[in-house]
Amino acid sequence: MTKNYTAEEILQALSTHYKESIFISDGEGNVIFVNEIGAERVGAKNKEEILHKNVRELVKDGYYDNSPILKAIETKKEAYATLTYKNKNASVSHCVPVLDNNNNVSMVVANNMSTEHSNEWAKILSKEHANIEKLRRELDYLRLQDHGTMIVNSPKMKNVIQTANAIAPTDSNVVILGESGTGKDMMARYIHERSNRSSEAFISINCAAIPEQLLESELFGYEAGAFTGALSKGKIGLFEAASGGTIFLDEIGDMPLSLQSKLLRALENREIRRVGGVKSIPIDVRIICATNVNLEIMVQEKKFREDLYYRLNVFLINIPPLSERKEDIIPIAESFLKGLNEKYGTNKTISPISIGTMLNHNWPGNIRELRNVMERIYVVSPGNELIFTPVPTAEFSKDVYEMSKAKEDAQTPQYDSLKEYMDSVELEYINKVLKDCNGAIGEASKRLGIHRSVLYRKLHKER
């Protein structure tokens, strides 16, 4: 059962044991209460020495250099100030006026925290703010990630996974090679999730997608006022946000040479410096990077730093294209279809004839192309069996594309009607736009100014 304490007992505990200074004055500034630490801090022998004195008198006698209590009485609002005592110690004072029914100041309660304690709290809050900002940046990037499942049936991919499993527990840097769309980002996440850093951040950034002037501030952060448009409080970079975890640098071959030198320094010194900053910030990150270009050739052409290449290329993983891992094609396609069925509440399947067609397709766009194809045929196929018919765009077969290109260069064909000619020109232009959009139906339909369902119909229209 809780004991009932008297107001006097509570006040005595507050007066004796509270470790910050408390002053309470009346509406004229006369001290009507002070705790023991408050008397000690201003240099008084005891509480009685300053009780009932006016705060103006205490300032005049040199107990401290100013009194925000007077400002609170004058303005009837909370007041703040830094007080310096005669022993040269200091505190931060927060004064709160207590108003009576006539809106007059009847009392002022002043809480004075020593600057030593204030600085300790500032450090704690600064650290917590940094942690919150780190988590916020991590979450921002996690929302953009596509968390797929690694599907491995082919012998080549089984060898790749075996290598990845051996590499994962180390802190060594890794370079992942592979054509566009082969799943280099998923491989990077696979390695991270099997590393000793799996409980920490995994942050991905595409070096080719961000302008050079912004990429540096994204990676390393910036201080307040570092450039026009900078946030007033500055911003932490991805290296800080990923500290303790893994940072994935996709398309590393597109990183500007000027930034490559800064990345090398970060790797060698294990510290970064924000844009516009002078303080070095320690970091602890594992680097996994990916590219679809030959970095050795770029080194020979002086487009990529040789020292950075060898610093990054501790382990090399080469992901084969989808055309070399045919055992994975149908399982991956079915995983995409499963997601579509769950999203739209359907039970569609891939038709038997389409399975053979898909296995014989070259898939130049790899897994990314396969994903787009599954979305397309899910929408346009009649019934519950999906029909796959390759369309001659960059999204599909290299052989078909090369044949269409050869036909393009040949003599202009004859047409039976103006409509047939216009249909041919329309298809040619659609194919060109699809090629420019890397086979992305949604992006192509926007560029063409038509709905994606109209685009599907035009692609499958009998000609």
PDB file of C-alpha atoms in Angstrom, residues 29-277:
ATOM      1  CA  GLY A  29      11.236  39.379  -7.281  1.00  0.00           C
ATOM      2  CA  ASN A  30      11.686  38.561  -3.569  1.00  0.00           C
ATOM      3  CA  VAL A  31      13.046  35.045  -2.971  1.00  0.00           C
ATOM      4  CA  ILE A  32      10.441  32.972  -1.121  1.00  0.00           C
ATOM      5  CA  PHE A  33      12.024  29.531  -1.684  1.00  0.00           C
ATOM      6  CA  VAL A  34      15.433  28.149  -2.585  1.00  0.00           C
ATOM      7  CA  ASN A  35      16.698  24.586  -2.281  1.00  0.00           C
ATOM      8  CA  GLU A  36      20.072  23.697  -0.798  1.00  0.00           C
ATOM      9  CA  ILE A  37      21.851  23.169  -4.114  1.00  0.00           C
ATOM     10  CA  GLY A  38      20.543  26.570  -5.247  1.00  0.00           C
ATOM     11  CA  ALA A  39      22.067  28.335  -2.220  1.00  0.00           C
ATOM     12  CA  GLU A  40      25.313  26.403  -2.608  1.00  0.00           C
ATOM     13  CA  ARG A  41      25.576  27.190  -6.323  1.00  0.00           C
ATOM     14  CA  VAL A  42      25.330  30.990  -5.849  1.00  0.00           C
ATOM     15  CA  GLY A  43      27.990  30.848  -3.121  1.00  0.00           C
ATOM     16  CA  ALA A  44      25.752  31.426  -0.075  1.00  0.00           C
ATOM     17  CA  LYS A  45      26.630  29.865   3.295  1.00  0.00           C
ATOM     18  CA  ASN A  46      23.076  28.601   3.706  1.00  0.00           C
ATOM     19  CA  LYS A  47      19.542  29.123   2.372  1.00  0.00           C
ATOM     20  CA  GLU A  48      18.726  31.752   4.995  1.00  0.00           C
ATOM     21  CA  GLU A  49      21.436  34.031   3.587  1.00  0.00           C
ATOM     22  CA  ILE A  50      19.423  34.682   0.410  1.00  0.00           C
ATOM     23  CA  LEU A  51      15.837  33.968   1.450  1.00  0.00           C
ATOM     24  CA  HIS A  52      13.554  37.054   1.339  1.00  0.00           C
ATOM     25  CA  LYS A  53      16.189  39.037  -0.562  1.00  0.00           C
ATOM     26  CA  ASN A  54      15.210  40.598  -3.868  1.00  0.00           C
ATOM     27  CA  VAL A  55      16.861  39.161  -6.971  1.00  0.00           C
ATOM     28  CA  ARG A  56      17.981  42.692  -7.913  1.00  0.00           C
ATOM     29  CA  GLU A  57      19.911  42.805  -4.643  1.00  0.00           C
ATOM     30  CA  LEU A  58      21.471  39.384  -5.320  1.00  0.00           C
ATOM     31  CA  VAL A  59      22.701  40.617  -8.711  1.00  0.00           C
ATOM     32  CA  LYS A  60      24.030  43.824  -7.128  1.00  0.00           C
ATOM     33  CA  ASP A  61      25.863  41.849  -4.419  1.00  0.00           C
ATOM     34  CA  GLY A  62      27.526  39.689  -7.106  1.00  0.00           C
ATOM     35  CA  TYR A  63      25.911  36.343  -6.377  1.00  0.00           C
ATOM     36  CA  TYR A  64      25.270  36.062 -10.127  1.00  0.00           C
ATOM     37  CA  ASP A  65      25.440  38.388 -13.102  1.00  0.00           C
ATOM     38  CA  ASN A  66      21.763  38.685 -14.140  1.00  0.00           C
ATOM     39  CA  SER A  67      18.279  37.464 -13.274  1.00  0.00           C
ATOM     40  CA  PRO A  68      15.788  36.214 -15.895  1.00  0.00           C
ATOM     41  CA  ILE A  69      13.198  36.204 -13.083  1.00  0.00           C
ATOM     42  CA  LEU A  70      12.861  39.958 -13.647  1.00  0.00           C
ATOM     43  CA  LYS A  71      12.256  39.418 -17.361  1.00  0.00           C
ATOM     44  CA  ALA A  72       9.560  36.816 -16.605  1.00  0.00           C
ATOM     45  CA  ILE A  73       7.843  39.321 -14.235  1.00  0.00           C
ATOM     46  CA  GLU A  74       8.060  42.076 -16.834  1.00  0.00           C
ATOM     47  CA  THR A  75       6.864  40.060 -19.873  1.00  0.00           C
ATOM     48  CA  LYS A  76       4.610  37.556 -18.082  1.00  0.00           C
ATOM     49  CA  LYS A  77       6.222  34.934 -20.325  1.00  0.00           C
ATOM     50  CA  GLU A  78       8.791  32.202 -19.831  1.00  0.00           C
ATOM     51  CA  ALA A  79      12.347  33.510 -19.837  1.00  0.00           C
ATOM     52  CA  TYR A  80      15.720  31.874 -20.455  1.00  0.00           C
ATOM     53  CA  ALA A  81      19.253  33.021 -19.657  1.00  0.00           C
ATOM     54  CA  THR A  82      22.734  31.791 -18.844  1.00  0.00           C
ATOM     55  CA  LEU A  83      23.835  32.746 -15.318  1.00  0.00           C
ATOM     56  CA  THR A  84      27.454  33.157 -14.247  1.00  0.00           C
ATOM     57  CA  TYR A  85      28.107  32.923 -10.517  1.00  0.00           C
ATOM     58  CA  LYS A  86      30.830  34.637  -8.488  1.00  0.00           C
ATOM     59  CA  ASN A  87      32.755  31.335  -8.350  1.00  0.00           C
ATOM     60  CA  LYS A  88      32.779  31.472 -12.209  1.00  0.00           C
ATOM     61  CA  ASN A  89      30.498  28.436 -12.498  1.00  0.00           C
ATOM     62  CA  ALA A  90      27.491  28.819 -14.774  1.00  0.00           C
ATOM     63  CA  SER A  91      24.012  27.453 -15.317  1.00  0.00           C
ATOM     64  CA  VAL A  92      21.125  27.689 -17.766  1.00  0.00           C
ATOM     65  CA  SER A  93      18.074  29.264 -16.155  1.00  0.00           C
ATOM     66  CA  HIS A  94      14.448  28.630 -17.169  1.00  0.00           C
ATOM     67  CA  CYS A  95      11.912  30.894 -15.451  1.00  0.00           C
ATOM     68  CA  VAL A  96       8.150  30.297 -15.539  1.00  0.00           C
ATOM     69  CA  PRO A  97       5.736  33.038 -14.313  1.00  0.00           C
ATOM     70  CA  VAL A  98       2.654  31.959 -12.296  1.00  0.00           C
ATOM     71  CA  LEU A  99      -0.299  34.292 -12.964  1.00  0.00           C
ATOM     72  CA  ASP A 100      -3.198  34.991 -10.618  1.00  0.00           C
ATOM     73  CA  ASN A 101      -6.851  35.460 -11.553  1.00  0.00           C
ATOM     74  CA  ASN A 102      -6.181  39.087 -12.525  1.00  0.00           C
ATOM     75  CA  ASN A 103      -3.397  38.029 -14.911  1.00  0.00           C
ATOM     76  CA  ASN A 104      -0.746  39.455 -12.617  1.00  0.00           C
ATOM     77  CA  VAL A 105       2.480  37.627 -11.758  1.00  0.00           C
ATOM     78  CA  SER A 106       2.135  36.124  -8.285  1.00  0.00           C
ATOM     79  CA  MET A 107       5.244  33.930  -8.384  1.00  0.00           C
ATOM     80  CA  VAL A 108       8.127  32.949 -10.676  1.00  0.00           C
ATOM     81  CA  VAL A 109       9.599  29.427 -10.589  1.00  0.00           C
ATOM     82  CA  ALA A 110      13.210  29.298 -11.795  1.00  0.00           C
ATOM     83  CA  ASN A 111      14.962  26.014 -12.578  1.00  0.00           C
ATOM     84  CA  ASN A 112      18.707  26.442 -13.106  1.00  0.00           C
ATOM     85  CA  MET A 113      20.626  23.553 -14.693  1.00  0.00           C
ATOM     86  CA  SER A 114      24.398  23.637 -14.458  1.00  0.00           C
ATOM     87  CA  THR A 115      26.144  24.032 -17.813  1.00  0.00           C
ATOM     88  CA  GLU A 116      27.995  20.804 -17.080  1.00  0.00           C
ATOM     89  CA  HIS A 117      24.717  18.875 -16.826  1.00  0.00           C
ATOM     90  CA  SER A 118      23.293  20.850 -19.735  1.00  0.00           C
ATOM     91  CA  ASN A 119      26.217  19.821 -21.947  1.00  0.00           C
ATOM     92  CA  GLU A 120      25.787  16.193 -20.892  1.00  0.00           C
ATOM     93  CA  TRP A 121      22.139  16.289 -21.909  1.00  0.00           C
ATOM     94  CA  ALA A 122      23.058  18.015 -25.178  1.00  0.00           C
ATOM     95  CA  LYS A 123      25.491  15.196 -25.987  1.00  0.00           C
ATOM     96  CA  ILE A 124      22.855  12.567 -25.199  1.00  0.00           C
ATOM     97  CA  LEU A 125      20.250  14.336 -27.324  1.00  0.00           C
ATOM     98  CA  SER A 126      22.730  14.882 -30.161  1.00  0.00           C
ATOM     99  CA  LYS A 127      23.611  11.179 -30.153  1.00  0.00           C
ATOM    100  CA  GLU A 128      19.945  10.189 -30.104  1.00  0.00           C
ATOM    101  CA  HIS A 129      19.214  12.646 -32.915  1.00  0.00           C
ATOM    102  CA  ALA A 130      22.047  11.150 -34.973  1.00  0.00           C
ATOM    103  CA  ASN A 131      20.670   7.644 -34.362  1.00  0.00           C
ATOM    104  CA  ILE A 132      17.170   8.726 -35.355  1.00  0.00           C
ATOM    105  CA  GLU A 133      18.497  10.445 -38.494  1.00  0.00           C
ATOM    106  CA  LYS A 134      20.518   7.324 -39.331  1.00  0.00           C
ATOM    107  CA  LEU A 135      17.415   5.141 -38.985  1.00  0.00           C
ATOM    108  CA  ARG A 136      15.327   7.601 -41.003  1.00  0.00           C
ATOM    109  CA  ARG A 137      17.793   7.521 -43.911  1.00  0.00           C
ATOM    110  CA  GLU A 138      17.971   3.741 -43.711  1.00  0.00           C
ATOM    111  CA  LEU A 139      14.179   3.426 -43.760  1.00  0.00           C
ATOM    112  CA  ASP A 140      13.910   5.841 -46.705  1.00  0.00           C
ATOM    113  CA  TYR A 141      16.122   3.565 -48.753  1.00  0.00           C
ATOM    114  CA  LEU A 142      14.597   0.329 -47.507  1.00  0.00           C
ATOM    115  CA  ARG A 143      11.203   1.510 -48.779  1.00  0.00           C
ATOM    116  CA  LEU A 144      12.665   1.715 -52.275  1.00  0.00           C
ATOM    117  CA  GLN A 145      14.100  -1.797 -52.260  1.00  0.00           C
ATOM    118  CA  ASP A 146      12.555  -4.731 -54.065  1.00  0.00           C
ATOM    119  CA  HIS A 147      12.973  -7.619 -51.623  1.00  0.00           C
ATOM    120  CA  GLY A 148      12.785 -10.603 -53.972  1.00  0.00           C
ATOM    121  CA  THR A 149      13.703 -14.215 -53.318  1.00  0.00           C
ATOM    122  CA  MET A 150      16.828 -15.735 -54.831  1.00  0.00           C
ATOM    123  CA  ILE A 151      15.757 -18.676 -57.040  1.00  0.00           C
ATOM    124  CA  VAL A 152      18.565 -21.097 -57.870  1.00  0.00           C
ATOM    125  CA  ASN A 153      18.110 -24.296 -59.893  1.00  0.00           C
ATOM    126  CA  SER A 154      20.824 -24.047 -62.553  1.00  0.00           C
ATOM    127  CA  PRO A 155      24.332 -25.463 -61.958  1.00  0.00           C
ATOM    128  CA  LYS A 156      25.964 -22.114 -62.777  1.00  0.00           C
ATOM    129  CA  MET A 157      23.891 -20.235 -60.201  1.00  0.00           C
ATOM    130  CA  LYS A 158      24.467 -22.950 -57.614  1.00  0.00           C
ATOM    131  CA  ASN A 159      28.210 -22.325 -58.000  1.00  0.00           C
ATOM    132  CA  VAL A 160      27.639 -18.593 -57.622  1.00  0.00           C
ATOM    133  CA  ILE A 161      25.611 -19.125 -54.447  1.00  0.00           C
ATOM    134  CA  GLN A 162      28.296 -21.433 -53.061  1.00  0.00           C
ATOM    135  CA  THR A 163      30.857 -18.643 -53.543  1.00  0.00           C
ATOM    136  CA  ALA A 164      28.521 -16.060 -52.010  1.00  0.00           C
ATOM    137  CA  ASN A 165      27.964 -18.249 -48.945  1.00  0.00           C
ATOM    138  CA  ALA A 166      31.728 -18.534 -48.442  1.00  0.00           C
ATOM    139  CA  ILE A 167      32.261 -14.789 -48.823  1.00  0.00           C
ATOM    140  CA  ALA A 168      29.291 -13.603 -46.727  1.00  0.00           C
ATOM    141  CA  PRO A 169      30.690 -14.094 -43.172  1.00  0.00           C
ATOM    142  CA  THR A 170      33.769 -11.970 -43.930  1.00  0.00           C
ATOM    143  CA  ASP A 171      34.028  -8.173 -43.992  1.00  0.00           C
ATOM    144  CA  SER A 172      35.834  -8.207 -47.346  1.00  0.00           C
ATOM    145  CA  ASN A 173      34.691  -5.944 -50.161  1.00  0.00           C
ATOM    146  CA  VAL A 174      32.924  -7.608 -53.099  1.00  0.00           C
ATOM    147  CA  VAL A 175      32.480  -6.733 -56.785  1.00  0.00           C
ATOM    148  CA  ILE A 176      29.440  -8.272 -58.504  1.00  0.00           C
ATOM    149  CA  LEU A 177      29.566  -8.475 -62.307  1.00  0.00           C
ATOM    150  CA  GLY A 178      26.651  -9.214 -64.590  1.00  0.00           C
ATOM    151  CA  GLU A 179      24.480  -7.947 -67.402  1.00  0.00           C
ATOM    152  CA  SER A 180      21.735  -5.453 -66.679  1.00  0.00           C
ATOM    153  CA  GLY A 181      18.762  -7.149 -65.040  1.00  0.00           C
ATOM    154  CA  THR A 182      20.556 -10.266 -63.759  1.00  0.00           C
ATOM    155  CA  GLY A 183      19.812  -9.522 -60.099  1.00  0.00           C
ATOM    156  CA  LYS A 184      23.065  -7.996 -58.852  1.00  0.00           C
ATOM    157  CA  ASP A 185      21.191  -6.019 -56.185  1.00  0.00           C
ATOM    158  CA  MET A 186      19.517  -9.197 -54.893  1.00  0.00           C
ATOM    159  CA  MET A 187      22.906 -10.919 -54.719  1.00  0.00           C
ATOM    160  CA  ALA A 188      24.286  -8.011 -52.683  1.00  0.00           C
ATOM    161  CA  ARG A 189      21.389  -8.289 -50.242  1.00  0.00           C
ATOM    162  CA  TYR A 190      21.822 -12.091 -50.125  1.00  0.00           C
ATOM    163  CA  ILE A 191      25.455 -11.647 -49.028  1.00  0.00           C
ATOM    164  CA  HIS A 192      24.495  -8.998 -46.445  1.00  0.00           C
ATOM    165  CA  GLU A 193      21.745 -11.146 -44.909  1.00  0.00           C
ATOM    166  CA  ARG A 194      24.221 -13.988 -44.372  1.00  0.00           C
ATOM    167  CA  SER A 195      26.955 -11.779 -42.935  1.00  0.00           C
ATOM    168  CA  ASN A 196      27.737 -10.805 -39.359  1.00  0.00           C
ATOM    169  CA  ARG A 197      26.244  -7.410 -40.232  1.00  0.00           C
ATOM    170  CA  SER A 198      22.786  -8.766 -41.076  1.00  0.00           C
ATOM    171  CA  SER A 199      21.152  -7.060 -38.077  1.00  0.00           C
ATOM    172  CA  GLU A 200      22.458  -3.668 -39.224  1.00  0.00           C
ATOM    173  CA  ALA A 201      21.605  -1.466 -42.193  1.00  0.00           C
ATOM    174  CA  PHE A 202      21.750  -2.466 -45.841  1.00  0.00           C
ATOM    175  CA  ILE A 203      21.626   0.647 -48.017  1.00  0.00           C
ATOM    176  CA  SER A 204      21.726   0.697 -51.813  1.00  0.00           C
ATOM    177  CA  ILE A 205      22.500   3.576 -54.152  1.00  0.00           C
ATOM    178  CA  ASN A 206      22.709   3.672 -57.935  1.00  0.00           C
ATOM    179  CA  CYS A 207      25.788   5.713 -58.836  1.00  0.00           C
ATOM    180  CA  ALA A 208      24.530   6.214 -62.397  1.00  0.00           C
ATOM    181  CA  ALA A 209      21.147   7.603 -61.387  1.00  0.00           C
ATOM    182  CA  ILE A 210      22.353  10.601 -59.355  1.00  0.00           C
ATOM    183  CA  PRO A 211      24.170  13.665 -60.774  1.00  0.00           C
ATOM    184  CA  GLU A 212      27.822  14.031 -59.740  1.00  0.00           C
ATOM    185  CA  GLN A 213      27.238  17.155 -57.641  1.00  0.00           C
ATOM    186  CA  LEU A 214      24.507  15.396 -55.648  1.00  0.00           C
ATOM    187  CA  LEU A 215      26.162  11.969 -55.396  1.00  0.00           C
ATOM    188  CA  GLU A 216      28.905  13.227 -53.075  1.00  0.00           C
ATOM    189  CA  SER A 217      26.421  14.749 -50.622  1.00  0.00           C
ATOM    190  CA  GLU A 218      24.268  11.588 -50.774  1.00  0.00           C
ATOM    191  CA  LEU A 219      27.228   9.373 -49.939  1.00  0.00           C
ATOM    192  CA  PHE A 220      29.026  11.555 -47.415  1.00  0.00           C
ATOM    193  CA  GLY A 221      26.342  14.015 -46.217  1.00  0.00           C
ATOM    194  CA  TYR A 222      26.756  17.758 -45.823  1.00  0.00           C
ATOM    195  CA  GLU A 223      26.930  20.434 -43.150  1.00  0.00           C
ATOM    196  CA  ALA A 224      24.437  23.257 -42.715  1.00  0.00           C
ATOM    197  CA  GLY A 225      24.846  25.921 -45.400  1.00  0.00           C
ATOM    198  CA  ALA A 226      27.266  23.790 -47.451  1.00  0.00           C
ATOM    199  CA  PHE A 227      25.546  24.846 -50.683  1.00  0.00           C
ATOM    200  CA  THR A 228      22.466  26.606 -51.970  1.00  0.00           C
ATOM    201  CA  GLY A 229      19.371  24.618 -51.051  1.00  0.00           C
ATOM    202  CA  ALA A 230      21.076  22.672 -48.254  1.00  0.00           C
ATOM    203  CA  LEU A 231      18.958  21.836 -45.223  1.00  0.00           C
ATOM    204  CA  SER A 232      19.531  24.236 -42.328  1.00  0.00           C
ATOM    205  CA  LYS A 233      20.586  21.386 -40.030  1.00  0.00           C
ATOM    206  CA  GLY A 234      22.704  19.582 -42.622  1.00  0.00           C
ATOM    207  CA  LYS A 235      22.176  15.936 -43.547  1.00  0.00           C
ATOM    208  CA  ILE A 236      23.973  12.684 -42.782  1.00  0.00           C
ATOM    209  CA  GLY A 237      25.225  10.658 -45.733  1.00  0.00           C
ATOM    210  CA  LEU A 238      24.575   7.044 -46.610  1.00  0.00           C
ATOM    211  CA  PHE A 239      27.964   5.957 -45.277  1.00  0.00           C
ATOM    212  CA  GLU A 240      26.974   7.254 -41.831  1.00  0.00           C
ATOM    213  CA  ALA A 241      23.483   5.768 -42.133  1.00  0.00           C
ATOM    214  CA  ALA A 242      24.953   2.384 -43.079  1.00  0.00           C
ATOM    215  CA  SER A 243      27.677   2.415 -40.418  1.00  0.00           C
ATOM    216  CA  GLY A 244      27.864  -1.044 -38.849  1.00  0.00           C
ATOM    217  CA  GLY A 245      26.154  -2.553 -41.899  1.00  0.00           C
ATOM    218  CA  THR A 246      26.595  -2.778 -45.658  1.00  0.00           C
ATOM    219  CA  ILE A 247      26.442  -0.193 -48.434  1.00  0.00           C
ATOM    220  CA  PHE A 248      25.752  -1.373 -51.980  1.00  0.00           C
ATOM    221  CA  LEU A 249      27.127   0.834 -54.758  1.00  0.00           C
ATOM    222  CA  ASP A 250      25.354  -0.163 -57.951  1.00  0.00           C
ATOM    223  CA  GLU A 251      26.803   0.881 -61.326  1.00  0.00           C
ATOM    224  CA  ILE A 252      30.140   1.731 -59.672  1.00  0.00           C
ATOM    225  CA  GLY A 253      31.687   2.124 -63.139  1.00  0.00           C
ATOM    226  CA  ASP A 254      29.679   5.334 -63.601  1.00  0.00           C
ATOM    227  CA  MET A 255      31.138   7.000 -60.505  1.00  0.00           C
ATOM    228  CA  PRO A 256      33.062  10.173 -61.494  1.00  0.00           C
ATOM    229  CA  LEU A 257      36.862  10.050 -61.094  1.00  0.00           C
ATOM    230  CA  SER A 258      36.784  12.979 -58.650  1.00  0.00           C
ATOM    231  CA  LEU A 259      34.484  11.015 -56.363  1.00  0.00           C
ATOM    232  CA  GLN A 260      36.455   7.794 -56.778  1.00  0.00           C
ATOM    233  CA  SER A 261      39.403   9.387 -54.955  1.00  0.00           C
ATOM    234  CA  LYS A 262      37.161  10.357 -52.024  1.00  0.00           C
ATOM    235  CA  LEU A 263      35.711   6.856 -51.896  1.00  0.00           C
ATOM    236  CA  LEU A 264      39.239   5.427 -51.833  1.00  0.00           C
ATOM    237  CA  ARG A 265      40.172   7.669 -48.883  1.00  0.00           C
ATOM    238  CA  ALA A 266      37.018   6.586 -47.055  1.00  0.00           C
ATOM    239  CA  LEU A 267      37.930   2.927 -47.564  1.00  0.00           C
ATOM    240  CA  GLU A 268      41.567   3.345 -46.554  1.00  0.00           C
ATOM    241  CA  ASN A 269      41.048   5.632 -43.545  1.00  0.00           C
ATOM    242  CA  ARG A 270      37.622   4.234 -42.542  1.00  0.00           C
ATOM    243  CA  GLU A 271      36.336   7.761 -42.100  1.00  0.00           C
ATOM    244  CA  ILE A 272      34.474  10.348 -44.175  1.00  0.00           C
ATOM    245  CA  ARG A 273      34.101  14.107 -44.163  1.00  0.00           C
ATOM    246  CA  ARG A 274      30.787  15.766 -44.964  1.00  0.00           C
ATOM    247  CA  VAL A 275      30.540  18.291 -47.774  1.00  0.00           C
ATOM    248  CA  GLY A 276      31.409  21.681 -46.258  1.00  0.00           C
ATOM    249  CA  GLY A 277      32.671  20.020 -43.063  1.00  0.00           C
TER     250      GLY A 277
END
